[in-house]
């Protein structure tokens, strides 16, 4: 691994553990509660111990000065809930723009199993190549989502999640984010599918206890 990638991964982690708080929901949902005054939210979560925050590039001026020494990830694709299909993530920036915005890493969302998988595959491959030329790590958000998946709950199926996670490694990412399967036994099948560090998405807001149990279970499974 490139020395620059290693150095920047340390800026968004603590002792090889990653607590990254995504705040790119403004482009997807609008200025929902907690994101209208995003400065206060960034200040609160980083004071609380978050390793890094993640936003779209245009929010960078509101991030710096409020992140209390935490790392910064710029997300490079998006969709909206009012558009034709939320699975259709389109490119919103470049690695060079992210670096100009002060990013320590970049991220890309891919919906494995959707009708848009092919284009998103190309996007992730291109961004990974570009990022590594600059020594910038790539967080691949690889989810099992789309009309081409079978089963009652394909988004949390460990086989699909394992495939999505391996997908990110195969295209050169440095860190994988995916959904939690629901228990450590099945999630081991996900973490065993890749040699890369795996982090879990927060998912729908549940009880604090359930959130902590999910994190504990994921870590016990190797995340």
GROMACS .gro file of N, CA and C in nm, residues 58-175:
model
  354
   58UNK      N    1  -1.927   2.047  -0.168
   58UNK     CA    2  -1.972   2.184  -0.146
   58UNK      C    3  -1.987   2.222  -0.001
   59UNK      N    4  -1.992   2.124   0.088
   59UNK     CA    5  -2.008   2.150   0.231
   59UNK      C    6  -1.873   2.168   0.299
   60UNK      N    7  -1.764   2.147   0.226
   60UNK     CA    8  -1.630   2.154   0.285
   60UNK      C    9  -1.605   2.282   0.366
   61UNK      N   10  -1.646   2.401   0.319
   61UNK     CA   11  -1.621   2.521   0.399
   61UNK      C   12  -1.690   2.518   0.536
   62UNK      N   13  -1.797   2.439   0.547
   62UNK     CA   14  -1.870   2.431   0.673
   62UNK      C   15  -1.814   2.320   0.763
   63UNK      N   16  -1.729   2.235   0.705
   63UNK     CA   17  -1.667   2.127   0.781
   63UNK      C   18  -1.543   2.176   0.854
   64UNK      N   19  -1.452   2.236   0.782
   64UNK     CA   20  -1.326   2.280   0.839
   64UNK      C   21  -1.352   2.389   0.943
   65UNK      N   22  -1.284   2.380   1.053
   65UNK     CA   23  -1.308   2.474   1.163
   65UNK      C   24  -1.406   2.420   1.265
   66UNK      N   25  -1.476   2.313   1.228
   66UNK     CA   26  -1.575   2.255   1.320
   66UNK      C   27  -1.549   2.107   1.350
   67UNK      N   28  -1.445   2.050   1.289
   67UNK     CA   29  -1.425   1.905   1.302
   67UNK      C   30  -1.324   1.867   1.409
   68UNK      N   31  -1.271   1.963   1.483
   68UNK     CA   32  -1.190   1.934   1.602
   68UNK      C   33  -1.078   1.833   1.578
   69UNK      N   34  -1.012   1.847   1.465
   69UNK     CA   35  -0.899   1.761   1.435
   69UNK      C   36  -0.933   1.626   1.374
   70UNK      N   37  -1.061   1.598   1.355
   70UNK     CA   38  -1.103   1.472   1.295
   70UNK      C   39  -1.073   1.472   1.145
   71UNK      N   40  -1.079   1.354   1.084
   71UNK     CA   41  -1.056   1.342   0.941
   71UNK      C   42  -1.177   1.384   0.860
   72UNK      N   43  -1.155   1.391   0.729
   72UNK     CA   44  -1.261   1.438   0.639
   72UNK      C   45  -1.263   1.354   0.512
   73UNK      N   46  -1.381   1.302   0.479
   73UNK     CA   47  -1.402   1.223   0.357
   73UNK      C   48  -1.500   1.296   0.268
   74UNK      N   49  -1.466   1.309   0.140
   74UNK     CA   50  -1.557   1.370   0.043
   74UNK      C   51  -1.622   1.260  -0.041
   75UNK      N   52  -1.754   1.261  -0.044
   75UNK     CA   53  -1.830   1.161  -0.119
   75UNK      C   54  -1.847   1.208  -0.263
   76UNK      N   55  -1.833   1.116  -0.359
   76UNK     CA   56  -1.823   1.157  -0.499
   76UNK      C   57  -1.938   1.111  -0.588
   77UNK      N   58  -2.048   1.062  -0.531
   77UNK     CA   59  -2.167   1.040  -0.614
   77UNK      C   60  -2.292   1.053  -0.528
   78UNK      N   61  -2.408   1.059  -0.593
   78UNK     CA   62  -2.531   1.086  -0.518
   78UNK      C   63  -2.654   1.064  -0.605
   79UNK      N   64  -2.768   1.061  -0.536
   79UNK     CA   65  -2.900   1.066  -0.599
   79UNK      C   66  -2.994   1.133  -0.499
   80UNK      N   67  -3.119   1.156  -0.539
   80UNK     CA   68  -3.215   1.216  -0.447
   80UNK      C   69  -3.338   1.127  -0.433
   81UNK      N   70  -3.413   1.150  -0.326
   81UNK     CA   71  -3.534   1.070  -0.304
   81UNK      C   72  -3.648   1.115  -0.394
   82UNK      N   73  -3.633   1.231  -0.458
   82UNK     CA   74  -3.739   1.280  -0.546
   82UNK      C   75  -3.708   1.254  -0.693
   83UNK      N   76  -3.593   1.195  -0.720
   83UNK     CA   77  -3.557   1.163  -0.858
   83UNK      C   78  -3.622   1.034  -0.904
   84UNK      N   79  -3.593   0.992  -1.027
   84UNK     CA   80  -3.657   0.872  -1.084
   84UNK      C   81  -3.624   0.744  -1.011
   85UNK      N   82  -3.498   0.732  -0.959
   85UNK     CA   83  -3.457   0.608  -0.894
   85UNK      C   84  -3.342   0.638  -0.799
   86UNK      N   85  -3.362   0.616  -0.671
   86UNK     CA   86  -3.257   0.646  -0.573
   86UNK      C   87  -3.133   0.558  -0.590
   87UNK      N   88  -3.146   0.445  -0.658
   87UNK     CA   89  -3.031   0.359  -0.681
   87UNK      C   90  -2.938   0.412  -0.789
   88UNK      N   91  -2.982   0.513  -0.863
   88UNK     CA   92  -2.905   0.567  -0.974
   88UNK      C   93  -2.811   0.676  -0.924
   89UNK      N   94  -2.699   0.635  -0.865
   89UNK     CA   95  -2.601   0.728  -0.811
   89UNK      C   96  -2.516   0.785  -0.925
   90UNK      N   97  -2.511   0.917  -0.933
   90UNK     CA   98  -2.434   0.984  -1.038
   90UNK      C   99  -2.314   1.056  -0.979
   91UNK      N  100  -2.206   1.066  -1.056
   91UNK     CA  101  -2.083   1.129  -1.011
   91UNK      C  102  -2.108   1.278  -0.983
   92UNK      N  103  -2.056   1.324  -0.868
   92UNK     CA  104  -2.076   1.463  -0.826
   92UNK      C  105  -1.945   1.539  -0.809
   93UNK      N  106  -1.833   1.472  -0.830
   93UNK     CA  107  -1.705   1.541  -0.814
   93UNK      C  108  -1.590   1.451  -0.856
   94UNK      N  109  -1.470   1.505  -0.843
   94UNK     CA  110  -1.348   1.432  -0.879
   94UNK      C  111  -1.255   1.423  -0.759
   95UNK      N  112  -1.155   1.339  -0.770
   95UNK     CA  113  -1.056   1.328  -0.663
   95UNK      C  114  -0.982   1.459  -0.647
   96UNK      N  115  -0.949   1.523  -0.758
   96UNK     CA  116  -0.879   1.651  -0.750
   96UNK      C  117  -0.963   1.756  -0.676
   97UNK      N  118  -1.093   1.760  -0.704
   97UNK     CA  119  -1.180   1.853  -0.632
   97UNK      C  120  -1.183   1.819  -0.483
   98UNK      N  121  -1.187   1.690  -0.451
   98UNK     CA  122  -1.188   1.650  -0.311
   98UNK      C  123  -1.061   1.694  -0.239
   99UNK      N  124  -0.948   1.680  -0.306
   99UNK     CA  125  -0.822   1.724  -0.245
   99UNK      C  126  -0.820   1.875  -0.226
  100UNK      N  127  -0.872   1.948  -0.323
  100UNK     CA  128  -0.879   2.094  -0.308
  100UNK      C  129  -0.970   2.134  -0.193
  101UNK      N  130  -1.067   2.046  -0.164
  101UNK     CA  131  -1.159   2.071  -0.054
  101UNK      C  132  -1.103   2.027   0.081
  102UNK      N  133  -0.982   1.971   0.082
  102UNK     CA  134  -0.918   1.932   0.206
  102UNK      C  135  -0.947   1.792   0.252
  103UNK      N  136  -0.986   1.704   0.160
  103UNK     CA  137  -1.023   1.567   0.197
  103UNK      C  138  -0.902   1.482   0.231
  104UNK      N  139  -0.922   1.390   0.324
  104UNK     CA  140  -0.822   1.288   0.356
  104UNK      C  141  -0.851   1.159   0.281
  105UNK      N  142  -0.974   1.144   0.232
  105UNK     CA  143  -1.014   1.024   0.159
  105UNK      C  144  -1.137   1.059   0.075
  106UNK      N  145  -1.171   0.970  -0.018
  106UNK     CA  146  -1.292   0.988  -0.097
  106UNK      C  147  -1.376   0.861  -0.085
  107UNK      N  148  -1.505   0.874  -0.116
  107UNK     CA  149  -1.594   0.757  -0.111
  107UNK      C  150  -1.685   0.756  -0.233
  108UNK      N  151  -1.727   0.634  -0.268
  108UNK     CA  152  -1.817   0.612  -0.382
  108UNK      C  153  -1.919   0.507  -0.342
  109UNK      N  154  -2.045   0.531  -0.376
  109UNK     CA  155  -2.155   0.439  -0.346
  109UNK      C  156  -2.185   0.355  -0.470
  110UNK      N  157  -2.195   0.222  -0.450
  110UNK     CA  158  -2.232   0.131  -0.557
  110UNK      C  159  -2.345   0.041  -0.510
  111UNK      N  160  -2.450   0.029  -0.591
  111UNK     CA  161  -2.561  -0.061  -0.563
  111UNK      C  162  -2.545  -0.187  -0.646
  112UNK      N  163  -2.485  -0.289  -0.584
  112UNK     CA  164  -2.460  -0.416  -0.652
  112UNK      C  165  -2.592  -0.491  -0.664
  113UNK      N  166  -2.629  -0.522  -0.786
  113UNK     CA  167  -2.757  -0.587  -0.811
  113UNK      C  168  -2.863  -0.495  -0.868
  114UNK      N  169  -2.830  -0.366  -0.879
  114UNK     CA  170  -2.925  -0.272  -0.937
  114UNK      C  171  -2.905  -0.264  -1.088
  115UNK      N  172  -2.998  -0.198  -1.155
  115UNK     CA  173  -2.985  -0.179  -1.299
  115UNK      C  174  -2.870  -0.085  -1.334
  116UNK      N  175  -2.815  -0.016  -1.234
  116UNK     CA  176  -2.710   0.083  -1.256
  116UNK      C  177  -2.573   0.031  -1.213
  117UNK      N  178  -2.567  -0.097  -1.179
  117UNK     CA  179  -2.443  -0.155  -1.130
  117UNK      C  180  -2.327  -0.136  -1.228
  118UNK      N  181  -2.350  -0.158  -1.357
  118UNK     CA  182  -2.242  -0.149  -1.455
  118UNK      C  183  -2.177  -0.012  -1.460
  119UNK      N  184  -2.258   0.092  -1.465
  119UNK     CA  185  -2.203   0.228  -1.468
  119UNK      C  186  -2.132   0.261  -1.338
  120UNK      N  187  -2.188   0.220  -1.225
  120UNK     CA  188  -2.126   0.249  -1.097
  120UNK      C  189  -1.996   0.171  -1.081
  121UNK      N  190  -1.989   0.051  -1.139
  121UNK     CA  191  -1.865  -0.026  -1.141
  121UNK      C  192  -1.756   0.052  -1.215
  122UNK      N  193  -1.790   0.105  -1.330
  122UNK     CA  194  -1.694   0.185  -1.406
  122UNK      C  195  -1.651   0.309  -1.328
  123UNK      N  196  -1.747   0.373  -1.262
  123UNK     CA  197  -1.716   0.494  -1.185
  123UNK      C  198  -1.619   0.463  -1.072
  124UNK      N  199  -1.646   0.353  -0.997
  124UNK     CA  200  -1.558   0.318  -0.886
  124UNK      C  201  -1.419   0.282  -0.936
  125UNK      N  202  -1.410   0.207  -1.045
  125UNK     CA  203  -1.279   0.170  -1.099
  125UNK      C  204  -1.200   0.293  -1.140
  126UNK      N  205  -1.266   0.387  -1.206
  126UNK     CA  206  -1.197   0.509  -1.251
  126UNK      C  207  -1.153   0.595  -1.133
  127UNK      N  208  -1.241   0.613  -1.036
  127UNK     CA  209  -1.207   0.697  -0.921
  127UNK      C  210  -1.096   0.634  -0.838
  128UNK      N  211  -1.098   0.502  -0.824
  128UNK     CA  212  -0.992   0.434  -0.750
  128UNK      C  213  -0.857   0.455  -0.817
  129UNK      N  214  -0.854   0.441  -0.949
  129UNK     CA  215  -0.728   0.463  -1.021
  129UNK      C  216  -0.680   0.606  -1.003
  130UNK      N  217  -0.771   0.702  -1.014
  130UNK     CA  218  -0.736   0.843  -1.000
  130UNK      C  219  -0.689   0.872  -0.858
  131UNK      N  220  -0.761   0.821  -0.759
  131UNK     CA  221  -0.727   0.848  -0.620
  131UNK      C  222  -0.590   0.793  -0.585
  132UNK      N  223  -0.559   0.673  -0.631
  132UNK     CA  224  -0.432   0.612  -0.596
  132UNK      C  225  -0.314   0.681  -0.663
  133UNK      N  226  -0.337   0.750  -0.772
  133UNK     CA  227  -0.230   0.831  -0.831
  133UNK      C  228  -0.188   0.943  -0.737
  134UNK      N  229  -0.282   0.990  -0.655
  134UNK     CA  230  -0.255   1.097  -0.558
  134UNK      C  231  -0.229   1.043  -0.418
  135UNK      N  232  -0.229   0.913  -0.399
  135UNK     CA  233  -0.210   0.857  -0.266
  135UNK      C  234  -0.329   0.878  -0.174
  136UNK      N  235  -0.448   0.879  -0.232
  136UNK     CA  236  -0.571   0.903  -0.156
  136UNK      C  237  -0.649   0.773  -0.140
  137UNK      N  238  -0.687   0.735  -0.018
  137UNK     CA  239  -0.765   0.613   0.001
  137UNK      C  240  -0.909   0.628  -0.046
  138UNK      N  241  -0.967   0.514  -0.084
  138UNK     CA  242  -1.104   0.510  -0.134
  138UNK      C  243  -1.189   0.421  -0.043
  139UNK      N  244  -1.298   0.478   0.005
  139UNK     CA  245  -1.400   0.403   0.078
  139UNK      C  246  -1.508   0.365  -0.022
  140UNK      N  247  -1.525   0.235  -0.044
  140UNK     CA  248  -1.629   0.187  -0.135
  140UNK      C  249  -1.752   0.149  -0.053
  141UNK      N  250  -1.861   0.220  -0.075
  141UNK     CA  251  -1.988   0.187  -0.010
  141UNK      C  252  -2.061   0.091  -0.102
  142UNK      N  253  -2.043  -0.037  -0.079
  142UNK     CA  254  -2.098  -0.138  -0.170
  142UNK      C  255  -2.214  -0.209  -0.102
  143UNK      N  256  -2.334  -0.180  -0.152
  143UNK     CA  257  -2.456  -0.234  -0.094
  143UNK      C  258  -2.520  -0.335  -0.189
  144UNK      N  259  -2.597  -0.427  -0.133
  144UNK     CA  260  -2.676  -0.520  -0.213
  144UNK      C  261  -2.815  -0.460  -0.229
  145UNK      N  262  -2.838  -0.393  -0.340
  145UNK     CA  263  -2.965  -0.323  -0.362
  145UNK      C  264  -3.002  -0.328  -0.509
  146UNK      N  265  -3.126  -0.361  -0.535
  146UNK     CA  266  -3.171  -0.356  -0.673
  146UNK      C  267  -3.269  -0.464  -0.710
  147UNK      N  268  -3.327  -0.448  -0.827
  147UNK     CA  269  -3.431  -0.538  -0.875
  147UNK      C  270  -3.379  -0.676  -0.915
  148UNK      N  271  -3.249  -0.691  -0.925
  148UNK     CA  272  -3.193  -0.817  -0.973
  148UNK      C  273  -3.155  -0.913  -0.860
  149UNK      N  274  -3.193  -0.880  -0.737
  149UNK     CA  275  -3.162  -0.964  -0.622
  149UNK      C  276  -3.288  -1.039  -0.576
  150UNK      N  277  -3.270  -1.162  -0.533
  150UNK     CA  278  -3.381  -1.245  -0.489
  150UNK      C  279  -3.386  -1.252  -0.336
  151UNK      N  280  -3.499  -1.299  -0.284
  151UNK     CA  281  -3.512  -1.321  -0.141
  151UNK      C  282  -3.598  -1.217  -0.074
  152UNK      N  283  -3.634  -1.246   0.051
  152UNK     CA  284  -3.721  -1.157   0.127
  152UNK      C  285  -3.649  -1.030   0.171
  153UNK      N  286  -3.520  -1.040   0.204
  153UNK     CA  287  -3.444  -0.924   0.252
  153UNK      C  288  -3.303  -0.927   0.194
  154UNK      N  289  -3.292  -0.909   0.063
  154UNK     CA  290  -3.160  -0.921  -0.001
  154UNK      C  291  -3.058  -0.819   0.048
  155UNK      N  292  -3.105  -0.703   0.096
  155UNK     CA  293  -3.010  -0.600   0.138
  155UNK      C  294  -2.932  -0.640   0.262
  156UNK      N  295  -2.980  -0.743   0.334
  156UNK     CA  296  -2.910  -0.790   0.454
  156UNK      C  297  -2.867  -0.936   0.442
  157UNK      N  298  -2.876  -0.990   0.322
  157UNK     CA  299  -2.837  -1.129   0.298
  157UNK      C  300  -2.684  -1.139   0.298
  158UNK      N  301  -2.626  -1.225   0.384
  158UNK     CA  302  -2.479  -1.229   0.394
  158UNK      C  303  -2.409  -1.270   0.264
  159UNK      N  304  -2.475  -1.352   0.183
  159UNK     CA  305  -2.412  -1.391   0.055
  159UNK      C  306  -2.402  -1.271  -0.038
  160UNK      N  307  -2.511  -1.196  -0.047
  160UNK     CA  308  -2.509  -1.076  -0.131
  160UNK      C  309  -2.412  -0.971  -0.074
  161UNK      N  310  -2.412  -0.955   0.058
  161UNK     CA  311  -2.324  -0.857   0.121
  161UNK      C  312  -2.177  -0.896   0.102
  162UNK      N  313  -2.150  -1.026   0.111
  162UNK     CA  314  -2.014  -1.072   0.087
  162UNK      C  315  -1.970  -1.045  -0.056
  163UNK      N  316  -2.063  -1.068  -0.150
  163UNK     CA  317  -2.033  -1.039  -0.292
  163UNK      C  318  -2.007  -0.890  -0.311
  164UNK      N  319  -2.091  -0.807  -0.250
  164UNK     CA  320  -2.075  -0.662  -0.263
  164UNK      C  321  -1.941  -0.616  -0.204
  165UNK      N  322  -1.903  -0.675  -0.091
  165UNK     CA  323  -1.778  -0.636  -0.027
  165UNK      C  324  -1.658  -0.678  -0.111
  166UNK      N  325  -1.663  -0.798  -0.166
  166UNK     CA  326  -1.553  -0.844  -0.252
  166UNK      C  327  -1.546  -0.760  -0.379
  167UNK      N  328  -1.662  -0.717  -0.427
  167UNK     CA  329  -1.671  -0.628  -0.543
  167UNK      C  330  -1.582  -0.506  -0.523
  168UNK      N  331  -1.591  -0.445  -0.404
  168UNK     CA  332  -1.511  -0.326  -0.376
  168UNK      C  333  -1.363  -0.354  -0.376
  169UNK      N  334  -1.322  -0.467  -0.317
  169UNK     CA  335  -1.180  -0.502  -0.317
  169UNK      C  336  -1.130  -0.530  -0.457
  170UNK      N  337  -1.210  -0.602  -0.535
  170UNK     CA  338  -1.168  -0.636  -0.671
  170UNK      C  339  -1.142  -0.511  -0.755
  171UNK      N  340  -1.210  -0.401  -0.724
  171UNK     CA  341  -1.193  -0.278  -0.801
  171UNK      C  342  -1.090  -0.184  -0.740
  172UNK      N  343  -1.022  -0.230  -0.632
  172UNK     CA  344  -0.908  -0.156  -0.580
  172UNK      C  345  -0.935  -0.064  -0.463
  173UNK      N  346  -1.052  -0.070  -0.402
  173UNK     CA  347  -1.082   0.015  -0.287
  173UNK      C  348  -0.993  -0.021  -0.169
  174UNK      N  349  -0.986   0.068  -0.071
  174UNK     CA  350  -0.902   0.048   0.047
  174UNK      C  351  -0.983   0.016   0.172
  175UNK      N  352  -1.112   0.043   0.167
  175UNK     CA  353  -1.200   0.028   0.282
  175UNK      C  354  -1.340   0.002   0.229
   0.00000   0.00000   0.00000
